[in-house]
Amino acid sequence: MPPQAALVNLSPAELSFLRSTLSQTPPLRLDVTKGPRDFRSMRAEYDVLPSANGSARIALEDGTEALVGVKAEVEKTPQTPVLGEQDDVDMSNGDEHSDGKGQGQNAWVQVGVDVPGFRDDDALPVFLASMLAESLLASGELKDRLYINRRFHWKLYIDILLLSPPLSYPLGLLSMTTHLALLTTHIPSLKSEKDEDPLFDDDWDAASPLYPKSTSKSSARDKPPVIILAIAVGPNIIFDPAKEELAVADAVLAIACTTSSSSSTGAKIVSIRTIDPPSHLTPPAVPNSMNSATGGTAPDSSAQALTMREMLATSGVWTPPRGGMKRGLVSQVTKMVVEKGGVAEEIIGALAGIETG
Amino acid sequence: MATNMDRRRNNAPSGGTHAPVFARTLREPEYLQTLRPTRARGQNELRRIYLQTGIVPSASGSAYLEIPSSTSISSSTLIKPASSLKIVASIQGPKPLPRSAPFSPSLLLTTTVKFAPFATRQRRGYIRDSTERDLGVHLETALRGVIIGERWPKSGVEVVLTILEGDEDGWWGDAHASGSGWGLLNVLAGCITVASAAITDAGIDCVDMVCGGVAALVRNPDSKDGKDLIKILDPCPVEHRDIVAACAVGYLASRDEVTEIWMKGDVGSDPDALIEGATHASVGSLSVVKEVLLESLQAKFQKQIENSQGAQKRKAEDVEMTG
């Protein structure tokens, strides 16, 4: 059994108190100065690793800290046998295949996540790595940009390190750090032409950004995705939960989104996953009516205990939540994320601000 | 792959194990395209589902799911045109945790999803790789919300799923399709359905039956510019060239809740339609699960019913004699 991530040791009474404060309107969060849509403050810097193509470090106020390095290496593309007419390697000046549209492969991006206290094959790092990788690959534009020519491509290694123990669920932090690192990643500019062996400009100032800045003001710049964590407590939706807030959540949703130039809304979704809320593992409380020490009567049989427990449902005594997430709630969360001026736009704008200013 | 090597066995070569196609034997290059399978079903039509419970006698609950491919296999080629899905689920427990384990206030759920080495065109190793572990996490999320764990403190249950045949990520002729992971969504939906049937067979308390379903957005192959998208239920990735986005859900029909969503691809700004499509697909598989469970329950208690009827008859005769 792998160690549980960010399991808190709160008593049933504390859990019940936390839940009731979070489910009132407006919700009262653990940090009382924050509203349901506020994120924790952070310190961020980029280009911290001189030997990587792009890097970033973000530290949250609770002490969790993540470091991401992006490295690109030239790799040979395995040639697949082509049926029919075999076209020769192209050394001429024709400009077909030059943009690499639709040529990219999923294997060209490799994401590795290292969380202290977890083995590489534990559930948490595997889950984090696959969610980050699939949101990066969803649009297909990133992998097309890694295409050099028909014989060579860039292989992108994204290595994500959590420097502190996972004090809260680290998905949001890791994705924001990855976003910042990819935003500042530069790839040496190509000097060779067409299908020649690639030769690169050794001037670092001439390197082109992996996510190019848009030339015109009107079209939004293509950005790497960012993953936003949201929890539902009763009717309320709370973003960027702390560890204790996560422990009383009814449902947890991770939404990966990126800016969109085409649609009318502020962002588009590239991936959604539900996360098992840790509240399912919390111990149920024993009410006074079932405790002989507090004047109640202890149940005689297990069947009677079961019935008495089922009748407690709305009495405010802590019971771990059951079932899943209402469908209406899911669409409400996604709407809050993607709408114009929504959470996604806010986060992506804030991270872009770090890079430019 | 080297890290995933099992050193206690003679391993097969780490490449694919598919039958070779000799380019020389093909007269014209377009011939291969004629082998591409196409979707014969309607947009909202699911594949047929075969389900049976109680197939592993030593397990406390078990089930077998099979979704056969709808396209008929042509005899002219060695390569199977479409893929199908075959999953076995078995439940061990609930059983007490070992003495060395720390106290747990609720049922500890362990999910293990493993592809058989021969399940897909690309051979899988004996040790679980990251996609299989990821599927295990998804399945655990889907089941954890359904099981009422607080009724079994200090105990654990193991859900073991073996995939005998898995859906492919795309047609074997499309190079770009391999590694895209669209087939995994179908596998997950199948895993959720079959695990839920096995858990019910094991008699573990649940709030509802959770069932898996998949919906996808694909580019319409008939359209001119390929821009317009159509929503299809239960996609077979082999039959579609361009899948834009897909979603698998674990759906509780009677509570109208989802315990698991796995959506990926270029969804756009409104994922509701895709989620709704996936829930429709899961309602389809729920109807099959319900029928099968009812059948197995009847078979299980047939003897008891007969015995009790026999007893009633004797009693009735007794009454007649005294009266």
XYZ file of C-alpha atoms in Angstrom:
680
model
C 0.000 0.000 0.000
C 1.595 3.306 -1.046
C 1.581 6.141 1.477
C -1.428 8.375 1.103
C -0.784 11.827 -0.284
C -1.415 14.723 2.022
C -3.529 12.814 4.496
C -4.390 15.073 7.371
C -4.867 13.972 10.934
C -7.975 15.885 11.865
C -10.538 14.607 14.328
C -14.144 14.110 13.188
C -15.179 17.196 15.166
C -12.595 19.327 13.388
C -13.651 17.942 10.010
C -17.281 18.694 10.769
C -16.414 22.259 11.795
C -14.307 22.839 8.664
C -17.035 21.511 6.441
C -19.736 23.670 7.962
C -17.632 26.834 7.554
C -16.814 25.984 3.961
C -20.399 25.176 3.010
C -22.008 28.365 4.319
C -22.593 31.329 1.974
C -20.211 32.990 1.481
C -17.760 30.231 2.413
C -15.265 30.963 5.153
C -11.948 29.476 4.120
C -9.111 28.282 6.292
C -7.272 31.468 5.391
C -10.112 33.862 6.184
C -8.734 36.641 3.980
C -9.321 34.580 0.840
C -12.448 34.248 -1.261
C -13.445 31.000 -2.976
C -11.668 31.994 -6.203
C -8.434 33.260 -4.659
C -5.174 31.407 -5.067
C -2.407 31.236 -2.522
C 0.335 33.811 -2.987
C 3.562 32.597 -4.537
C 7.096 33.585 -5.358
C 8.155 32.709 -8.882
C 11.303 33.043 -10.924
C 12.392 31.707 -14.299
C 15.654 30.879 -16.113
C 17.133 29.523 -12.893
C 18.979 26.594 -14.470
C 21.723 27.764 -16.851
C 22.133 24.402 -18.567
C 18.461 23.877 -19.406
C 16.556 25.279 -22.375
C 13.943 26.660 -20.033
C 13.357 26.497 -16.311
C 11.227 27.927 -13.530
C 10.841 27.735 -9.770
C 7.711 28.534 -7.803
C 7.404 28.573 -4.011
C 3.996 28.800 -2.331
C 3.422 30.545 0.969
C 2.891 27.250 2.816
C 6.424 26.132 1.959
C 5.841 23.842 -1.015
C 8.304 24.488 -3.749
C 8.709 23.098 -7.257
C 11.482 23.284 -9.814
C 11.050 22.457 -13.496
C 13.753 22.080 -16.113
C 13.014 21.686 -19.818
C 15.722 20.232 -22.017
C 15.540 19.609 -25.752
C 17.723 17.128 -27.592
C 17.967 16.370 -31.294
C 16.895 12.838 -32.073
C 16.694 10.796 -35.235
C 13.182 10.001 -36.423
C 12.808 6.308 -37.185
C 11.916 5.954 -40.846
C 8.784 4.036 -41.638
C 8.690 2.109 -44.891
C 6.579 3.951 -47.468
C 4.424 2.155 -49.933
C 4.568 2.945 -53.614
C 6.702 5.728 -54.961
C 9.630 6.394 -52.659
C 10.448 10.102 -52.671
C 14.076 10.972 -52.136
C 15.454 12.979 -49.272
C 14.623 16.570 -50.086
C 17.614 18.873 -50.431
C 15.972 21.241 -52.897
C 14.269 24.521 -52.193
C 10.720 23.245 -52.327
C 8.825 24.238 -49.208
C 6.614 21.226 -48.637
C 6.722 19.602 -45.182
C 8.538 22.633 -43.867
C 6.056 23.518 -41.144
C 5.737 19.996 -39.781
C 1.946 20.283 -39.552
C 0.517 17.013 -38.333
C 3.959 15.399 -38.307
C 4.540 15.440 -34.571
C 4.403 12.309 -32.461
C 3.344 11.913 -28.871
C 6.575 10.177 -27.924
C 8.572 13.353 -28.575
C 7.505 14.860 -25.253
C 8.541 13.090 -22.073
C 7.384 14.224 -18.659
C 8.981 13.018 -15.456
C 7.691 13.875 -11.985
C 9.721 13.386 -8.839
C 7.962 13.762 -5.493
C 9.973 13.203 -2.311
C 8.857 10.178 -0.328
C 7.288 8.504 -3.361
C 8.740 5.921 -5.688
C 8.636 6.585 -9.428
C 5.902 4.002 -9.915
C 3.660 5.089 -7.049
C 0.159 6.210 -7.921
C 0.637 9.942 -7.255
C 3.692 10.675 -9.482
C 2.298 8.465 -12.263
C -1.039 10.275 -12.139
C 0.584 13.723 -12.105
C 2.931 12.914 -14.993
C 0.224 11.460 -17.209
C -2.170 14.344 -16.603
C 0.527 16.941 -17.371
C 1.673 15.059 -20.472
C -1.795 14.551 -21.918
C -2.761 18.195 -21.445
C 0.447 19.304 -23.201
C -0.152 16.981 -26.130
C -3.872 17.631 -26.492
C -3.745 20.459 -28.994
C -1.016 18.900 -31.169
C 0.658 22.251 -31.794
C 3.540 21.663 -29.386
C 4.623 18.379 -30.915
C 4.413 19.839 -34.425
C 6.838 22.557 -33.374
C 9.360 19.884 -32.379
C 9.579 18.733 -35.996
C 12.916 19.691 -37.617
C 12.841 17.781 -40.881
C 11.910 14.362 -42.128
C 14.897 12.709 -40.478
C 15.302 14.620 -37.226
C 13.144 16.020 -34.458
C 13.532 17.607 -31.069
C 12.887 15.421 -28.066
C 11.587 17.489 -25.187
C 12.337 16.316 -21.650
C 10.293 18.057 -18.979
C 11.633 17.163 -15.552
C 9.482 18.265 -12.656
C 10.874 18.212 -9.131
C 8.910 18.888 -6.000
C 11.557 20.157 -3.613
C 9.460 20.049 -0.438
C 7.338 17.176 0.848
C 3.823 17.296 -0.662
C 2.156 19.450 1.989
C -0.901 19.971 -0.188
C -2.017 18.253 -3.380
C 0.793 19.418 -5.686
C -0.909 19.209 -9.113
C -1.722 22.916 -9.431
C 1.735 24.040 -8.317
C 3.551 21.626 -10.636
C 1.463 22.637 -13.624
C 1.989 26.363 -13.004
C 5.762 25.833 -12.714
C 5.748 23.754 -15.900
C 3.731 26.467 -17.644
C 6.268 29.130 -16.696
C 9.223 26.936 -17.692
C 7.730 26.132 -21.098
C 6.827 29.779 -21.669
C 10.495 30.709 -21.264
C 11.911 27.733 -23.174
C 14.061 28.655 -26.167
C 15.262 26.320 -28.884
C 18.407 27.114 -30.932
C 17.521 28.459 -34.332
C 18.098 26.201 -37.299
C 20.741 27.184 -39.886
C 20.609 24.137 -42.100
C 17.881 23.757 -44.705
C 15.376 21.052 -45.551
C 16.474 17.484 -44.941
C 20.149 18.179 -44.260
C 21.668 17.069 -40.994
C 20.543 19.831 -38.627
C 23.018 22.592 -37.829
C 22.136 25.242 -35.297
C 23.043 28.838 -34.651
C 25.313 28.982 -31.592
C 24.109 32.471 -30.715
C 21.698 32.033 -27.809
C 20.131 35.422 -28.543
C 18.959 34.114 -31.900
C 17.133 31.153 -30.326
C 13.428 31.069 -30.957
C 10.895 30.586 -28.158
C 9.071 27.251 -28.073
C 5.791 29.080 -27.629
C 6.245 31.972 -30.072
C 5.022 35.438 -29.151
C 2.226 36.583 -31.388
C 3.146 39.195 -33.967
C -0.214 40.921 -34.065
C -1.945 42.323 -31.013
C -5.337 40.948 -32.001
C -4.618 37.207 -31.903
C -3.864 35.718 -28.528
C -0.513 34.031 -28.069
C -0.545 30.267 -27.942
C 0.260 29.255 -24.365
C 1.060 26.009 -22.590
C -1.854 24.601 -20.586
C -2.295 25.174 -16.883
C -4.144 22.822 -14.524
C -6.605 24.267 -12.039
C -7.789 22.347 -8.998
C -11.337 22.922 -7.774
C -13.269 21.316 -4.921
C -16.975 21.192 -4.232
C -18.183 21.489 -0.638
C -21.953 21.400 -0.455
C -23.161 24.036 -2.926
C -19.880 25.969 -2.918
C -17.016 25.720 -5.373
C -13.557 26.573 -4.073
C -10.397 26.900 -6.148
C -6.827 26.070 -5.127
C -7.740 24.189 -1.916
C -5.361 23.872 1.006
C -4.666 20.435 2.455
C -7.252 20.772 5.218
C -9.907 22.026 2.796
C -9.237 19.064 0.529
C -9.876 16.728 3.465
C -13.550 17.748 3.701
C -14.292 18.068 -0.032
C -17.234 16.240 -1.593
C -15.485 16.058 -4.958
C -12.240 17.246 -6.511
C -11.862 18.204 -10.160
C -8.646 18.987 -12.057
C -9.209 21.041 -15.192
C -6.419 21.707 -17.693
C -7.050 24.682 -19.932
C -5.220 26.970 -22.267
C -5.931 30.269 -23.993
C -7.946 30.076 -27.152
C -7.860 32.446 -30.060
C -10.908 31.129 -31.860
C -13.751 30.777 -29.405
C -15.603 33.604 -27.721
C -14.716 32.548 -24.195
C -11.468 33.257 -22.405
C -10.037 29.753 -22.412
C -10.555 26.276 -23.772
C -10.388 22.978 -21.949
C -7.828 20.375 -22.963
C -8.282 17.821 -20.212
C -10.480 17.084 -17.197
C -9.922 14.465 -14.528
C -11.628 13.743 -11.263
C -9.408 13.123 -8.268
C -10.446 10.874 -5.433
C -11.140 13.214 -2.486
C -9.195 12.203 0.652
C -12.381 12.770 2.652
C -13.460 9.233 1.689
C -10.756 7.902 4.016
C -11.598 10.001 7.060
C -12.934 8.276 10.176
C -16.675 8.644 10.858
C -17.666 10.347 14.113
C -19.498 8.650 16.983
C -22.543 10.745 17.974
C -23.504 11.285 21.601
C -26.674 9.253 21.110
C -24.590 6.170 20.302
C -21.955 6.707 22.996
C -22.743 5.380 26.458
C -20.093 7.651 28.009
C -22.074 10.750 27.023
C -25.497 9.562 28.088
C -26.463 7.709 24.937
C -27.000 4.020 24.447
C -24.451 1.958 22.621
C -26.045 -0.201 19.914
C -26.517 -3.868 20.815
C -25.795 -5.351 17.426
C -23.927 -4.293 14.330
C -27.205 -4.208 12.428
C -28.613 -1.712 14.914
C -25.419 0.355 14.698
C -25.827 0.456 10.928
C -29.403 1.703 11.123
C -28.577 4.334 13.739
C -25.675 5.542 11.620
C -27.794 5.855 8.478
C -30.316 8.006 10.365
C -27.597 10.522 11.242
C -27.184 11.746 7.677
C -28.111 15.377 8.194
C -27.425 15.822 11.892
C -24.033 17.511 11.453
C -22.086 14.573 12.880
C -19.161 13.904 10.545
C -19.671 11.081 8.063
C -17.376 10.602 5.066
C -19.148 11.794 1.888
C -20.551 9.205 -0.489
C -21.249 9.147 -4.199
C -19.806 11.426 -6.816
C -20.329 14.870 -8.247
C -23.619 16.143 -9.628
C -23.431 16.760 -13.368
C -24.732 20.297 -12.943
C -21.890 21.043 -10.555
C -19.322 19.839 -13.102
C -20.631 22.192 -15.761
C -20.778 25.018 -13.212
C -17.094 24.508 -12.360
C -15.989 24.367 -15.996
C -17.999 27.497 -16.763
C -16.319 29.398 -13.922
C -12.931 28.327 -15.283
C -13.328 29.057 -18.985
C -15.629 32.109 -19.056
C -14.282 35.491 -20.070
C -12.430 36.879 -17.075
C -12.668 33.451 -15.444
C -10.137 31.667 -13.296
C -8.119 30.279 -16.211
C -7.624 33.650 -17.862
C -6.614 35.155 -14.537
C -3.943 32.518 -13.836
C -2.492 32.483 -17.350
C -2.394 36.279 -17.367
C -0.633 36.354 -13.988
C 1.989 33.833 -15.103
C 2.577 35.753 -18.341
C 3.101 38.859 -16.198
C 5.998 37.178 -14.412
C 7.752 36.534 -17.704
C 7.260 39.951 -19.251
C 7.792 42.137 -16.227
C 11.836 -0.638 -21.420
C 15.011 -1.890 -19.801
C 13.822 -0.922 -16.336
C 10.623 -2.880 -16.851
C 12.444 -6.105 -17.629
C 11.490 -9.173 -15.680
C 14.753 -10.925 -14.952
C 13.186 -14.155 -13.736
C 11.713 -15.106 -17.076
C 12.860 -15.627 -20.611
C 11.522 -12.458 -22.154
C 10.122 -12.121 -25.612
C 11.734 -9.493 -27.829
C 10.658 -6.017 -26.796
C 9.211 -5.000 -30.144
C 5.784 -5.442 -31.623
C 4.565 -8.897 -32.443
C 2.278 -8.167 -35.355
C 2.208 -10.096 -38.572
C 4.382 -8.593 -41.306
C 2.870 -7.019 -44.420
C 5.193 -7.443 -47.374
C 5.153 -4.352 -49.534
C 6.001 -6.412 -52.610
C 2.770 -8.362 -52.526
C 0.645 -5.228 -52.685
C -0.167 -4.255 -56.243
C -1.187 -0.656 -55.589
C -0.565 1.493 -52.503
C -4.261 2.366 -52.236
C -5.008 -1.261 -51.443
C -4.187 -0.782 -47.775
C -6.765 2.002 -47.469
C -9.463 -0.422 -48.593
C -8.757 -2.477 -45.459
C -9.595 0.474 -43.188
C -12.653 -0.446 -41.107
C -15.537 2.016 -40.957
C -18.250 2.522 -38.423
C -21.346 0.627 -39.459
C -23.368 1.573 -36.377
C -25.399 4.711 -35.897
C -23.929 7.646 -33.989
C -25.814 6.780 -30.807
C -25.627 3.035 -31.153
C -23.420 1.058 -28.767
C -21.530 -2.115 -29.484
C -23.054 -5.275 -28.095
C -21.945 -6.203 -24.585
C -21.515 -9.681 -23.149
C -21.266 -9.887 -19.369
C -21.187 -12.797 -16.937
C -20.670 -12.822 -13.211
C -19.318 -15.474 -10.855
C -16.789 -17.027 -13.200
C -13.860 -17.310 -10.756
C -14.945 -19.725 -8.000
C -12.102 -18.900 -5.586
C -12.758 -15.151 -5.618
C -15.494 -13.600 -3.520
C -16.839 -11.871 -6.619
C -15.913 -11.901 -10.277
C -17.157 -10.879 -13.689
C -16.195 -11.126 -17.347
C -16.949 -8.483 -19.958
C -16.645 -8.795 -23.687
C -17.381 -6.174 -26.314
C -16.882 -7.869 -29.674
C -15.893 -5.844 -32.707
C -18.802 -5.007 -34.948
C -16.941 -5.235 -38.253
C -16.726 -8.680 -39.757
C -13.257 -10.106 -40.184
C -12.254 -10.415 -43.809
C -10.397 -13.595 -44.675
C -8.047 -12.020 -47.207
C -5.691 -10.556 -44.615
C -3.948 -11.907 -41.546
C -4.316 -8.683 -39.599
C -7.405 -8.188 -37.522
C -9.150 -5.061 -38.840
C -10.855 -3.943 -35.658
C -10.170 -4.461 -31.986
C -12.426 -5.802 -29.283
C -12.440 -5.629 -25.513
C -12.214 -8.569 -23.100
C -11.762 -7.970 -19.382
C -11.824 -10.294 -16.367
C -12.393 -8.804 -12.919
C -12.024 -10.602 -9.612
C -12.528 -9.335 -6.077
C -10.576 -10.621 -3.081
C -12.152 -9.728 0.220
C -13.239 -7.812 2.215
C -10.687 -9.469 4.449
C -8.926 -8.315 7.635
C -5.776 -6.269 7.190
C -2.534 -7.906 8.340
C -1.550 -7.220 11.953
C 1.382 -5.089 10.865
C -0.827 -2.648 8.927
C -1.808 0.624 10.633
C -5.407 1.165 11.735
C -7.766 2.133 8.959
C -11.238 3.525 9.748
C -12.619 2.425 6.391
C -12.252 -0.256 3.749
C -8.863 -0.063 2.010
C -9.419 -0.425 -1.723
C -6.579 -1.646 -3.931
C -7.105 -1.687 -7.688
C -4.751 -3.493 -10.020
C -5.220 -3.178 -13.775
C -2.959 -5.294 -15.960
C -2.889 -5.846 -19.682
C -2.077 -9.382 -20.694
C 1.166 -9.402 -22.737
C -0.844 -10.335 -25.832
C -3.715 -7.891 -25.264
C -2.741 -5.302 -27.862
C -0.698 -5.174 -31.057
C 2.214 -3.729 -29.116
C 3.314 -6.356 -26.634
C 3.116 -5.441 -22.937
C 5.601 -6.544 -20.300
C 4.828 -8.590 -17.206
C 5.430 -5.665 -14.874
C 2.816 -2.918 -14.828
C 3.872 0.164 -16.763
C 2.752 3.747 -16.185
C -0.412 3.581 -18.317
C -1.619 0.554 -16.391
C -0.935 2.258 -13.070
C -2.738 5.336 -14.324
C -5.749 3.208 -15.261
C -5.611 1.730 -11.761
C -5.814 5.204 -10.213
C -8.768 6.114 -12.439
C -10.600 2.926 -11.514
C -9.952 3.484 -7.814
C -11.428 6.985 -8.099
C -14.507 5.586 -9.816
C -15.085 2.877 -7.187
C -14.111 4.732 -4.003
C -17.106 7.037 -4.226
C -19.512 4.138 -4.616
C -18.380 1.713 -1.910
C -19.558 2.535 1.599
C -16.147 2.055 3.146
C -16.951 3.064 6.724
C -18.828 -0.210 7.264
C -15.588 -2.215 7.070
C -12.993 -0.732 9.394
C -9.625 -2.509 9.573
C -10.218 -4.437 6.366
C -9.105 -4.379 2.785
C -10.414 -5.424 -0.596
C -8.454 -6.066 -3.758
C -9.922 -5.491 -7.191
C -7.820 -7.258 -9.801
C -8.541 -6.686 -13.479
C -6.858 -8.486 -16.331
C -7.389 -7.142 -19.817
C -7.234 -10.059 -22.222
C -7.864 -7.940 -25.273
C -7.777 -4.157 -25.319
C -9.038 -1.563 -27.756
C -6.307 -0.185 -30.000
C -5.445 3.508 -30.172
C -6.119 3.607 -33.888
C -6.043 1.672 -37.120
C -2.737 -0.168 -37.591
C -2.085 1.671 -40.868
C -2.152 5.105 -39.238
C 1.285 5.861 -37.844
C 0.110 8.948 -35.971
C -2.489 7.016 -34.001
C -0.131 4.856 -31.970
C 0.446 6.220 -28.508
C -2.467 8.640 -28.682
C -4.264 6.755 -25.929
C -7.808 6.905 -27.290
C -8.241 3.169 -26.777
C -7.455 3.548 -23.067
C -10.703 5.458 -22.523
C -12.690 2.497 -23.819
C -10.626 0.180 -21.644
C -11.320 2.321 -18.582
C -15.068 2.407 -19.235
C -15.065 -1.374 -19.619
C -13.015 -1.746 -16.425
C -15.481 0.390 -14.454
C -18.489 -1.600 -15.673
C -16.982 -5.016 -15.067
C -15.480 -4.082 -11.687
C -18.841 -2.747 -10.571
C -20.560 -5.986 -11.584
C -17.908 -7.997 -9.715
C -18.290 -5.862 -6.582
C -22.041 -6.410 -6.624
C -21.383 -10.124 -7.106
C -19.128 -10.034 -4.033
C -21.925 -8.416 -2.033
C -20.050 -5.292 -0.923
C -22.325 -2.426 0.151
C -22.544 0.302 -2.472
C -24.602 3.457 -2.839
C -25.362 2.669 -6.477
C -24.146 0.734 -9.500
C -21.412 2.664 -11.273
C -21.149 2.128 -15.010
C -18.643 3.308 -17.572
C -19.368 4.988 -20.886
C -17.394 6.787 -23.571
C -18.278 9.516 -26.038
C -16.017 11.172 -28.593
C -15.888 14.094 -30.972
C -14.598 13.049 -34.393
C -14.062 14.936 -37.623
C -16.761 14.136 -40.113
C -15.040 12.241 -42.936
C -17.823 13.154 -45.395
C -17.473 16.902 -45.030
C -15.445 19.009 -47.460
C -13.043 20.926 -45.215
C -13.067 18.460 -42.342
C -14.001 21.204 -39.919
C -17.352 20.030 -38.630
C -17.325 17.640 -35.706
C -19.804 14.922 -34.846
C -20.430 13.403 -31.452
C -20.505 9.624 -31.298
C -21.175 7.232 -28.435
C -18.943 4.243 -27.709
C -16.294 5.044 -30.337
C -14.085 2.263 -31.636
C -10.840 4.212 -32.273
C -9.897 1.876 -35.109
C -12.860 3.062 -37.146
C -12.059 6.767 -36.984
C -9.159 8.572 -38.549
C -9.349 11.807 -36.572
C -10.563 11.778 -33.004
C -10.527 15.330 -31.630
C -11.635 14.751 -28.058
C -13.027 11.915 -26.000
C -14.461 11.452 -22.540
C -14.963 8.452 -20.280
C -17.191 8.703 -17.222
C -18.189 6.526 -14.301
C -21.872 7.347 -13.875
C -24.287 6.619 -11.040
C -27.613 6.561 -12.860
C -30.047 6.628 -9.950
C -28.233 9.470 -8.174
C -27.363 11.319 -11.440
C -23.786 11.738 -10.290
C -20.379 11.067 -11.791
C -17.568 9.599 -9.708
C -15.012 9.611 -12.489
C -14.388 11.848 -15.488
C -11.474 11.378 -17.820
C -11.609 13.787 -20.693
C -8.816 14.620 -23.058
C -8.207 16.272 -26.368
C -9.178 19.619 -27.829
C -12.532 19.912 -26.085
C -13.159 23.609 -26.642
C -14.915 25.692 -24.050
C -18.005 23.587 -23.443
C -17.434 20.018 -22.246
C -21.068 19.429 -21.206
C -22.170 17.806 -24.466
C -19.337 15.287 -24.318
C -20.021 14.407 -20.675
C -23.713 14.007 -21.425
C -22.938 11.698 -24.350
C -20.712 9.560 -22.150
C -23.415 9.283 -19.476
C -25.891 8.142 -22.144
C -23.430 5.426 -23.161
C -23.024 4.338 -19.548
C -26.796 4.096 -19.091
C -26.718 1.662 -22.014
C -24.191 -0.574 -20.289
C -26.100 -0.241 -16.998
C -29.136 -1.918 -18.545
C -26.971 -4.917 -19.467
C -25.388 -5.097 -16.001
C -28.792 -4.996 -14.313
C -30.133 -7.860 -16.437
C -27.063 -10.001 -15.830
C -27.028 -9.421 -12.072
C -30.715 -10.228 -11.803
C -30.145 -13.432 -13.763
C -27.203 -14.519 -11.633
C -29.147 -13.715 -8.471
C -32.034 -15.861 -9.633
C -29.676 -18.709 -10.455
C -27.992 -18.392 -7.067
C -31.199 -18.501 -5.084
C -33.103 -20.930 -7.290
C -32.371 -23.780 -4.925
C -33.378 -21.833 -1.837
C -36.615 -20.776 -3.471
C -37.381 -24.357 -4.460
C -36.562 -25.592 -0.963
C -38.771 -23.032 0.683
C -41.595 -23.775 -1.729
C -41.249 -27.451 -0.893
C -41.449 -26.655 2.800
C -44.537 -24.516 2.293
C -46.218 -27.315 0.379
C -45.538 -29.759 3.205
C -46.927 -27.277 5.678
C -50.013 -26.793 3.569
C -50.516 -30.562 3.472
C -50.167 -30.658 7.247
C -52.881 -28.081 7.567
C -55.124 -30.111 5.306
C -54.625 -33.213 7.401
C -55.448 -31.557 10.680
C -58.351 -29.663 9.158
